[in-house]
Coordinates of C-alpha atoms in Angstrom, one line a residue:
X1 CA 22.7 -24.7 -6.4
X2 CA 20.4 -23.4 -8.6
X3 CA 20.3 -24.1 -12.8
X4 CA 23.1 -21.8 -14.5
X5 CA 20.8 -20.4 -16.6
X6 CA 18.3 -19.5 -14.1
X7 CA 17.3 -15.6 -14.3
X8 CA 18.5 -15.1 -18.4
X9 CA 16.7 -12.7 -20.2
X10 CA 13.7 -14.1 -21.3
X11 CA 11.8 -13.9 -17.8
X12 CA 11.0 -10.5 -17.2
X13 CA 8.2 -9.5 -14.4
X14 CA 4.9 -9.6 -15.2
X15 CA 3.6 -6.1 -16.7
X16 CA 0.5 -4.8 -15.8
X17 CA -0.7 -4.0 -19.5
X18 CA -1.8 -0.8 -19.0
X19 CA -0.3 2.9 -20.4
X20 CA 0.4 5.4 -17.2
X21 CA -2.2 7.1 -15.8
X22 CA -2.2 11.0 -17.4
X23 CA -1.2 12.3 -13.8
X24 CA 1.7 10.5 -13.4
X25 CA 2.8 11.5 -16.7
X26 CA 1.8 14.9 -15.6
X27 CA 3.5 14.6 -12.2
X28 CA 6.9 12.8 -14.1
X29 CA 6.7 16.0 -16.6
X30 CA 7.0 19.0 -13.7
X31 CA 9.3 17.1 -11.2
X32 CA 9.7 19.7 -8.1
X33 CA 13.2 20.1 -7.3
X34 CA 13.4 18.2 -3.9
X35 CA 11.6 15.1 -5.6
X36 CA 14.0 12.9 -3.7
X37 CA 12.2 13.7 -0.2
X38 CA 9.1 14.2 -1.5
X39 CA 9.4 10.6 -2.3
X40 CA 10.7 9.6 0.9
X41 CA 8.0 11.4 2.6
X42 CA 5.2 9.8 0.6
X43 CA 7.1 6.1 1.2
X44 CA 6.6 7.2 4.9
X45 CA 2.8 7.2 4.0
X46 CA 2.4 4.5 1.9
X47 CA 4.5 2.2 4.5
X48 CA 2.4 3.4 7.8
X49 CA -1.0 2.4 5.9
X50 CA -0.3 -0.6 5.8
X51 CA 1.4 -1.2 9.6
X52 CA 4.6 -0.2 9.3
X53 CA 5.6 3.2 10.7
X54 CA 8.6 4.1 8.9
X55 CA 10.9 7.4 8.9
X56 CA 12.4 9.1 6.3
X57 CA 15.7 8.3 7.5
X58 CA 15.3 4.8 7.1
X59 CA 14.5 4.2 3.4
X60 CA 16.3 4.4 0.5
X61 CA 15.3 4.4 -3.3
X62 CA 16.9 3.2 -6.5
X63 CA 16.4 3.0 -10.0
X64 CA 14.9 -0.6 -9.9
X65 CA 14.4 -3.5 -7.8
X66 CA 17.5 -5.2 -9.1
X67 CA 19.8 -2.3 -8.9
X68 CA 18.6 -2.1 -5.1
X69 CA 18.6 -5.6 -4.1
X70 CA 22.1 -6.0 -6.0
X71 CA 23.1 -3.0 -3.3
X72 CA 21.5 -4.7 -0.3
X73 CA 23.7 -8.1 -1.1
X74 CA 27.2 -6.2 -1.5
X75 CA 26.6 -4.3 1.6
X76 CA 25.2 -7.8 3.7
X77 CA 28.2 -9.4 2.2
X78 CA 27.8 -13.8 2.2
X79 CA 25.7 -16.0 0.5
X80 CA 21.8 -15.7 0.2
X81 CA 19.0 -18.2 0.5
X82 CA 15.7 -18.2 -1.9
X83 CA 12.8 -19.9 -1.6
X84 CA 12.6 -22.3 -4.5
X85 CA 10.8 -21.2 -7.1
X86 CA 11.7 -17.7 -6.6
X87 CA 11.4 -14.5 -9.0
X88 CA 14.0 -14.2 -12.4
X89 CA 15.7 -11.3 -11.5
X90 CA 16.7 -11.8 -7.2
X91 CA 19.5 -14.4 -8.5
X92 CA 21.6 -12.4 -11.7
X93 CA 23.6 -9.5 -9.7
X94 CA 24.1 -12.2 -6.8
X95 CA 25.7 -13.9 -9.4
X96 CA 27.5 -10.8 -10.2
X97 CA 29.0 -10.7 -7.3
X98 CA 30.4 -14.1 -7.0
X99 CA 28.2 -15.0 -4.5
X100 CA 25.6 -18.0 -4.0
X101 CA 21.9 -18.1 -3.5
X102 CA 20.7 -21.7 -2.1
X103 CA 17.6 -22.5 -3.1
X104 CA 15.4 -24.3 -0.6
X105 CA 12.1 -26.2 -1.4
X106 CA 8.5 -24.3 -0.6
X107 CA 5.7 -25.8 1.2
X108 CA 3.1 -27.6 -0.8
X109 CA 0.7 -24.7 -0.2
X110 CA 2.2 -21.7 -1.6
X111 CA 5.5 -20.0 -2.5
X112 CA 7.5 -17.0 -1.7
X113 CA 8.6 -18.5 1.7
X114 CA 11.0 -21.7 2.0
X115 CA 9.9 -24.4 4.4
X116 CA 11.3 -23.5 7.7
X117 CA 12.7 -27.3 8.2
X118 CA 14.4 -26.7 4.9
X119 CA 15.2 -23.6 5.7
X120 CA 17.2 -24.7 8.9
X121 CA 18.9 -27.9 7.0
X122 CA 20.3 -26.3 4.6
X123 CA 21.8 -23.2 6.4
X124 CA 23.2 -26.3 8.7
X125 CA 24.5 -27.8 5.4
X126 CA 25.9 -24.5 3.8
X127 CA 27.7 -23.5 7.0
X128 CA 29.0 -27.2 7.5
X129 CA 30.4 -27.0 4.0
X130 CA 32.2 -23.5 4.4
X131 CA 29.8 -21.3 3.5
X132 CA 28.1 -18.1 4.9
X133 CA 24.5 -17.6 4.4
X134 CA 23.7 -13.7 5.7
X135 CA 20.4 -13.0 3.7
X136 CA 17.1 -14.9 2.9
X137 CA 15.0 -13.3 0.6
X138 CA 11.3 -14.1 0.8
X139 CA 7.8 -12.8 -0.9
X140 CA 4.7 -12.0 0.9
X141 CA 2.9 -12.2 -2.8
X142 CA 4.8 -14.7 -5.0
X143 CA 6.1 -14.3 -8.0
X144 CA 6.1 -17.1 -10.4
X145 CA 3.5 -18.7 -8.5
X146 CA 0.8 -15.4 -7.6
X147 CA -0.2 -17.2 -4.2
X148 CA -0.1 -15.7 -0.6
X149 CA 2.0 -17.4 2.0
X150 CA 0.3 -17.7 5.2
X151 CA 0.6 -15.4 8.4
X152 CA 1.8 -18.7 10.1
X153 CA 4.4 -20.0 7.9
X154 CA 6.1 -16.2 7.3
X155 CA 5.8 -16.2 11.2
X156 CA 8.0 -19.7 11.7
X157 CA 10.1 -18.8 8.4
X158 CA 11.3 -15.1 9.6
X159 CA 11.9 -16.6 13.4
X160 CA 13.8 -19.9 11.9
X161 CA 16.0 -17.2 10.3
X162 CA 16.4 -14.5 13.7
X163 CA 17.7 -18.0 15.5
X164 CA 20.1 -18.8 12.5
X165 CA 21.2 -15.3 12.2
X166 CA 19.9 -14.4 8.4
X167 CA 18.9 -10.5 7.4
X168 CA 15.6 -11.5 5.8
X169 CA 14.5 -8.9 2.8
X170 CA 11.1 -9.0 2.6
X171 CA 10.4 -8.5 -1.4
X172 CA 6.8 -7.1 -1.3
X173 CA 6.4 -5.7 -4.7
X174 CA 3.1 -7.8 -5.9
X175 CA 1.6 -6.7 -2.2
X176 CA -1.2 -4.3 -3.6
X177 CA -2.1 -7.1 -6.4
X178 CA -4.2 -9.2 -4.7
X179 CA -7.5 -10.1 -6.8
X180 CA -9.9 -10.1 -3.9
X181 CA -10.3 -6.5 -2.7
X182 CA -12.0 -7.6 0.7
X183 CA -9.3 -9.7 1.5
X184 CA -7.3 -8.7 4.7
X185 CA -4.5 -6.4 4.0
X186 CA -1.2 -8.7 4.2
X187 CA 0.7 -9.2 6.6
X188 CA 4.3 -8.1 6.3
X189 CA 7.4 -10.2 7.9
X190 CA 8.6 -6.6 9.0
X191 CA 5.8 -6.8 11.5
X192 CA 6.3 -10.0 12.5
X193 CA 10.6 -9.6 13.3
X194 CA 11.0 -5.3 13.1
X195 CA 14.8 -5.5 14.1
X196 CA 15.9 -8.6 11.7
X197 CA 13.6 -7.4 8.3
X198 CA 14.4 -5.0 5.5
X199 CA 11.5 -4.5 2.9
X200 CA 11.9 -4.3 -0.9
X201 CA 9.2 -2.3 -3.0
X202 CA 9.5 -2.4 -6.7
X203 CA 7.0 0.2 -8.0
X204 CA 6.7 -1.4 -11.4
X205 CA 4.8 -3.8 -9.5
X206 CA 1.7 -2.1 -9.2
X207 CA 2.3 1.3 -8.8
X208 CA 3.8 2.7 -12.1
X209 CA 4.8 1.3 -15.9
X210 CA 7.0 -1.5 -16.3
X211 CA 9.8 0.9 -17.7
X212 CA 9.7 3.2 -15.3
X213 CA 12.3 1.6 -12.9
X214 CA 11.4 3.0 -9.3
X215 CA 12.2 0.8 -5.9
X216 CA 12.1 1.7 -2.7
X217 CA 13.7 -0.2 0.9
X218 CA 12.7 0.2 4.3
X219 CA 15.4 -0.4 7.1
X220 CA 14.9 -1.6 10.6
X221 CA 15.0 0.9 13.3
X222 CA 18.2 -0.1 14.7
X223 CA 22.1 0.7 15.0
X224 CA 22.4 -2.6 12.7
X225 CA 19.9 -1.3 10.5
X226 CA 21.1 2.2 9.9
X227 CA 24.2 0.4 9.4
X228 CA 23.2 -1.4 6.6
X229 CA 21.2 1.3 5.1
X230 CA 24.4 3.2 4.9
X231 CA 26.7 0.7 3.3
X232 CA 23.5 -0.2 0.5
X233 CA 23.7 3.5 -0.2
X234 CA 27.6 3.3 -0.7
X235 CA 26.6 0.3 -3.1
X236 CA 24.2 2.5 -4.8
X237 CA 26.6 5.0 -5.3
X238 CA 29.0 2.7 -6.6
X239 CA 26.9 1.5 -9.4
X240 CA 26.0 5.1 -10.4
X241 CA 22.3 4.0 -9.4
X242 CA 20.6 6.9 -8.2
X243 CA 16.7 7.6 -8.8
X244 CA 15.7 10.5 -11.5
X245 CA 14.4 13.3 -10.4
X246 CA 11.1 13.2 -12.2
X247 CA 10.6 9.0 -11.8
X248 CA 11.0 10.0 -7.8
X249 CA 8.4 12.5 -8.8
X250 CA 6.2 10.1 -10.1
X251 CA 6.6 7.7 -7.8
X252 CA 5.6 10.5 -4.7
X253 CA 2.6 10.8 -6.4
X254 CA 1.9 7.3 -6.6
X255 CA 2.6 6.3 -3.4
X256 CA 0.3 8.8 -2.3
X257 CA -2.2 6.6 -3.5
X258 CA -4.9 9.4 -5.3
X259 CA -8.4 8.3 -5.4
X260 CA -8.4 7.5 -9.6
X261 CA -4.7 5.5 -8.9
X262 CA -6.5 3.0 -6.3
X263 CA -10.0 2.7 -8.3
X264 CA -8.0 2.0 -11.5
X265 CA -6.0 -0.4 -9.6
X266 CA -8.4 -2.2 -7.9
X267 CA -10.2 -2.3 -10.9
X268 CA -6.9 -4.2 -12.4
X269 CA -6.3 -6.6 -9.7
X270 CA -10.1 -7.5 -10.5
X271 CA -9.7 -7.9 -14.0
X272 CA -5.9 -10.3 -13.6
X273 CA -8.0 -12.2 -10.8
X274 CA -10.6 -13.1 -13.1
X275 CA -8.2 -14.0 -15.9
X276 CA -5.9 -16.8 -13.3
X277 CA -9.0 -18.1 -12.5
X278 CA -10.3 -19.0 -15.6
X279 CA -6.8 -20.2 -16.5
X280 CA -6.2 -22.0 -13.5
X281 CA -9.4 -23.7 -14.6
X282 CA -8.3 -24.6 -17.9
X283 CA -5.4 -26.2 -17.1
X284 CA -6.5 -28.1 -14.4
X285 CA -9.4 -29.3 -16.8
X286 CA -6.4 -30.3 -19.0
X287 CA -4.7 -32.5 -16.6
X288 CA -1.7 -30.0 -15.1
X289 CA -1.1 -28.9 -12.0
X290 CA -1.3 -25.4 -10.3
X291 CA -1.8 -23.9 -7.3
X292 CA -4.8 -21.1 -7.5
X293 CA -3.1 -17.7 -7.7
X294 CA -4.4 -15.0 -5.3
X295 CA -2.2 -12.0 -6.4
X296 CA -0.2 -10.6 -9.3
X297 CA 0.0 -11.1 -13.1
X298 CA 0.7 -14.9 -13.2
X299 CA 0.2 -19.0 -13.0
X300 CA 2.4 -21.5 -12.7
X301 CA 2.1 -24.2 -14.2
X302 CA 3.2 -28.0 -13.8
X303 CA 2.6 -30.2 -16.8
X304 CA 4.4 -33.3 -15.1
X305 CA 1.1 -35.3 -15.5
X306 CA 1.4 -35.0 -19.1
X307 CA 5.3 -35.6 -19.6
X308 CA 5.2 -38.5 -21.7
X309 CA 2.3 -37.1 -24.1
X310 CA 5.3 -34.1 -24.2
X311 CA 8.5 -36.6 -24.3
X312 CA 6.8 -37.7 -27.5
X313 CA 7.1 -34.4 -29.2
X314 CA 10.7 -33.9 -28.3
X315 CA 9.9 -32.2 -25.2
X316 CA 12.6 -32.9 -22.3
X317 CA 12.8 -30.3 -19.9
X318 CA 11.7 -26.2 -19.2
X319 CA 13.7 -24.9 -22.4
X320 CA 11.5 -27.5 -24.5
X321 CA 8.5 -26.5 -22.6
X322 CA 8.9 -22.8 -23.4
X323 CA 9.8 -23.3 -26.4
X324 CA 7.2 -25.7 -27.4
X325 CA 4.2 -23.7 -25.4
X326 CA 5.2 -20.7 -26.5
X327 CA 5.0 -21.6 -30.2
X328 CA 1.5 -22.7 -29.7
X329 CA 0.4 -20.3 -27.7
X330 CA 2.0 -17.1 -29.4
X331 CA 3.1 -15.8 -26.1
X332 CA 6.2 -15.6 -24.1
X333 CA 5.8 -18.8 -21.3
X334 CA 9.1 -18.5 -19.3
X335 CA 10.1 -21.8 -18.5
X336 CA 10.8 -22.8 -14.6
X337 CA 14.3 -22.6 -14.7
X338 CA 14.4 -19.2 -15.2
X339 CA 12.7 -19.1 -11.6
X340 CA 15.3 -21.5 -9.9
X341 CA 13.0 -24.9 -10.4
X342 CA 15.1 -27.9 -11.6
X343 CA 15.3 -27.9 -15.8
X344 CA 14.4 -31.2 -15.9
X345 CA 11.0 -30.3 -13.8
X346 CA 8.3 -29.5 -16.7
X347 CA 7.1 -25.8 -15.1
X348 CA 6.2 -22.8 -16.9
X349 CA 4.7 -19.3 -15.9
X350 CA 1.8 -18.0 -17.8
X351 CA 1.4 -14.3 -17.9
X352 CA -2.5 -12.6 -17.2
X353 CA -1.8 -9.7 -18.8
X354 CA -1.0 -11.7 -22.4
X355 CA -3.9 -13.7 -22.5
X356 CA -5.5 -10.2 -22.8
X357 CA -4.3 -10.5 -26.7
X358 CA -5.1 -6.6 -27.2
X359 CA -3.0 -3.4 -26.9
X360 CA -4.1 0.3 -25.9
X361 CA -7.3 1.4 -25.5
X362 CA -9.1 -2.1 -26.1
X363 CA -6.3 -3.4 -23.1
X364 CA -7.6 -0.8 -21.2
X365 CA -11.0 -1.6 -21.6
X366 CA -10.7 -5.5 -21.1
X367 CA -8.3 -4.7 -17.7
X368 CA -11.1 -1.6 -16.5
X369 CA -14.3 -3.9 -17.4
X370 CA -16.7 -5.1 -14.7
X371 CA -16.8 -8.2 -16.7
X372 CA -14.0 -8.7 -18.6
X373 CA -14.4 -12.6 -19.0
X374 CA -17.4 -11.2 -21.3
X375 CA -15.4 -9.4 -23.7
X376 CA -14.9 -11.4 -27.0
X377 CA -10.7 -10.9 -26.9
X378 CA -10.6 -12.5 -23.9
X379 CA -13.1 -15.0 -24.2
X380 CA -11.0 -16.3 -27.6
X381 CA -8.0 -15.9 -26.1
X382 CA -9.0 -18.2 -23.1
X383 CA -10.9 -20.6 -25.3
X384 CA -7.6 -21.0 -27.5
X385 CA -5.2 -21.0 -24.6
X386 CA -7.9 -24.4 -23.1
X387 CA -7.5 -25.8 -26.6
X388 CA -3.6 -25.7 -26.2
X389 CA -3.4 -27.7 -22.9
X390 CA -6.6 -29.9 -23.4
X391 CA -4.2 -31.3 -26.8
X392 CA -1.0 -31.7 -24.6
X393 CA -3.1 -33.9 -22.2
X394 CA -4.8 -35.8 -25.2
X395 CA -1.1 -36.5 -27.0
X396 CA -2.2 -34.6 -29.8
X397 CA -0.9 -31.8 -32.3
X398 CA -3.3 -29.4 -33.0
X399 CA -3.1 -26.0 -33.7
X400 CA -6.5 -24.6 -31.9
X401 CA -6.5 -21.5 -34.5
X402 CA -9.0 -18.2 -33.9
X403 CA -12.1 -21.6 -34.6
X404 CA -10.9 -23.1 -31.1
X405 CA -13.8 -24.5 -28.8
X406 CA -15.1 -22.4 -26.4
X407 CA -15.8 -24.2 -23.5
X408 CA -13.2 -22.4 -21.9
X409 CA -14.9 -19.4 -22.2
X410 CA -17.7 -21.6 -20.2
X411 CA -15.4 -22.5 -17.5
X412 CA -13.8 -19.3 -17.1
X413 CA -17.6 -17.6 -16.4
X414 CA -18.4 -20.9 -13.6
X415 CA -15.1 -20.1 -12.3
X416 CA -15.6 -16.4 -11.8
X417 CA -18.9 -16.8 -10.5
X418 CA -17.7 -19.9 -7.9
X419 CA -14.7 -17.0 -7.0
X420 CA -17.7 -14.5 -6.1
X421 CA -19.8 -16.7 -4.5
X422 CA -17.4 -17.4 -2.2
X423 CA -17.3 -21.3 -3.2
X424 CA -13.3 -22.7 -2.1
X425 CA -11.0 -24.0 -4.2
X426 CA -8.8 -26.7 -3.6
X427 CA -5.2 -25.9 -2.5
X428 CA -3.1 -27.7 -5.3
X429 CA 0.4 -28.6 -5.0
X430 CA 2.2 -27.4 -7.9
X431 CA 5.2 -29.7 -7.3

């Protein structure tokens, strides 16, 4: 089972950084009065760009990934399965209610989908002990981790679970993050298994403001799928969780993807891929271990190599570690447990978005720049954050100040350029 105080506050998703864009506001402002199936319609669109023809009939929309996931389990009924680590908020309203989410180890490559050996053991073990696993929830672009799981292992993770019997929900939120804009578009496990797959959208993700709560779901095109779409929208009702008129608004428009949207948003994606780069870098230099993030607003980050250098500082496990980090840093660093990782395992996620170290308009301008390893914010902020991790590895206590070397600022530049010219990196196990 996972650590009890996996998913507290203290972990929320990464934020994109960035104000809403002035026809969102516009379009939130002068909601139409069927916003509802606007919505709908323009999920319709959004979900058949990108392979997966979907009707109106079969989606469904919430205030909020967790409201909507928290639906989806109380109408699956049983116990769920998560890929370990897994994002802070899948495992509270499981908790909720009263059920269990088994946690089953990743492959050394990336996250978001369990090991499909794993996978089959423990729904073997769970089933042998009295349990009932119904639901594995995986992610096609992870969350702590920001890598991409393969077409192959989704393939052999969503068919291990059609043989075992598991509704799989697809959490695809960070699907539209990915740093490189001419890579392939991804490849959803909806696609792969259409009658055994629901997909989860949270909008916050990369479509609107972090306090604009907007999700969307996509059922299969079955009898057992309209089922379930009908008892997750009894579950909705039962919370009181319906969408606002103007956020469904909002979110129409959005999903409609308009020209200045998608530039600004690759533009974004850019900007965040350039920023785990250079970190990756860093903390690598420094001695830690991470795999190279390909998508969304994170890296995580496994300072095992350095645990004694940290055990003589008082540093035990993740709450030290976030504690400790975050202190030196002057950022929130979430520690691993909050993402279903052991607490004794010394893992944190660092956030793109608050290396940045600038609000409004100048955050704008560092997320929007062609360059924004250039800017002088976040070449500081990255030479500081370098200083950080390069004095855990050394055993030392420094405080790297606004004076901190700059080589970082160095490395993050080679590492950009090596990320353009197309030179690999090497796949790092993070565990």
């Amino acid at each position: 089972m996972a650590d009890p105080s996996y998913g507290r506050p203290g972990a929320p998703s990464p934020d994109p950084g960035l104000p809403a864009l002035p026809e969102l506001t516009a379009a939130l402002a002068a909601a139409p009065p069927r916003a509802a199936a606007a919505l709908a319609t323009a999920a319709c669109g959004y979900w058949a760009r990108r392979g997966l023809p979907t009707t109106p009939a079969r989606t469904v929309a919430a205030p909020g990934g967790p409201a909507l996931l928290l639906a989806l389990a109380a109408a699956t009924g049983g116990d769920v399965l998560v890929p370990r680590p897994c994002a802070a908020w899948w495992t509270p309203g499981l908790r909720l209610l009263g059920r269990t989410a088994y946690p089953v180890p990743t492959p050394a490559e990336s996250g978001g989908v369990p090991d499909p050996s794993a996978l089959l053991e423990t729904v073997r073990r769970v089933r042998a002990e009295g349990g009932d696993p119904r639901l594995l929830l995986v992610s096609v672009a992870d969350d702590p981790t920001g890598t991409l799981p393969g077409a192959e292992a989704l393939d052999e993770v969503v068919r291990a679970a059609a043989d075992t019997g598991l509704t799989v929900v697809s959490d695809e939120t960070w699907r539209d993050t990915v740093h490189d804009g001419a890579a392939p578009v991804l490849l959803s496990p909806a696609a792969i298994h259409p009658e055994g797959v629901v997909v989860l959208t949270d909008l916050a993700g990369a479509f609107l403001p972090s306090d604009w709560p907007a999700a969307l779901a996509r059922f299969p095109d079955t009898a057992a799928g309209a089922a379930l779409r009908e008892h997750t929208l009894d579950a909705l009702s039962a919370q009181g969780a319906a969408l606002a008129g103007p956020l469904a608004a909002a979110a129409a428009h959005a999903l409609t993807e308009p020209p200045e949207a998608t530039a600004r948003l690759r533009a974004v994606n850019r900007a965040h891929g350039a920023l785990a780069r250079a970190a990756h870098r860093a903390v690598r230099a420094a001695g830690a271990l991470a795999l190279p993030p390909r998508a969304g607003r994170c890296l995580y980050v496994d300072l095992e190599p350095s645990r004694a250098a940290l055990a003589a500082r008082g540093v035990a496990d993740a709450r030290d570690l976030e504690v400790h980090l975050g202190e030196r840093l002057g950022m929130p660093v979430p520690g691993g447990h909050r993402f279903g990782d052991a607490l004794t395992a010394l893992r944190v996620r660092v956030s793109t978005t608050s290396l940045l170290r600038s609000t409004g308009e100048s955050r704008l301008a560092s997320l929007t720049a062609s360059e924004p390893l250039e800017l002088p914010g976040a070449h500081r902020a990255l030479s500081m954050f370098a200083a950080v991790f390069d004095a855990l590895a050394a055993g030392e206590d420094a405080d790297p100040g606004e004076g901190a070397v700059t080589r970082a600022g160095a490395a993050a530049r080679e590492a950009d350029s090596d990320a353009r010219g197309g030179r690999a990196h090497r796949r790092e196990p993070h565990r």
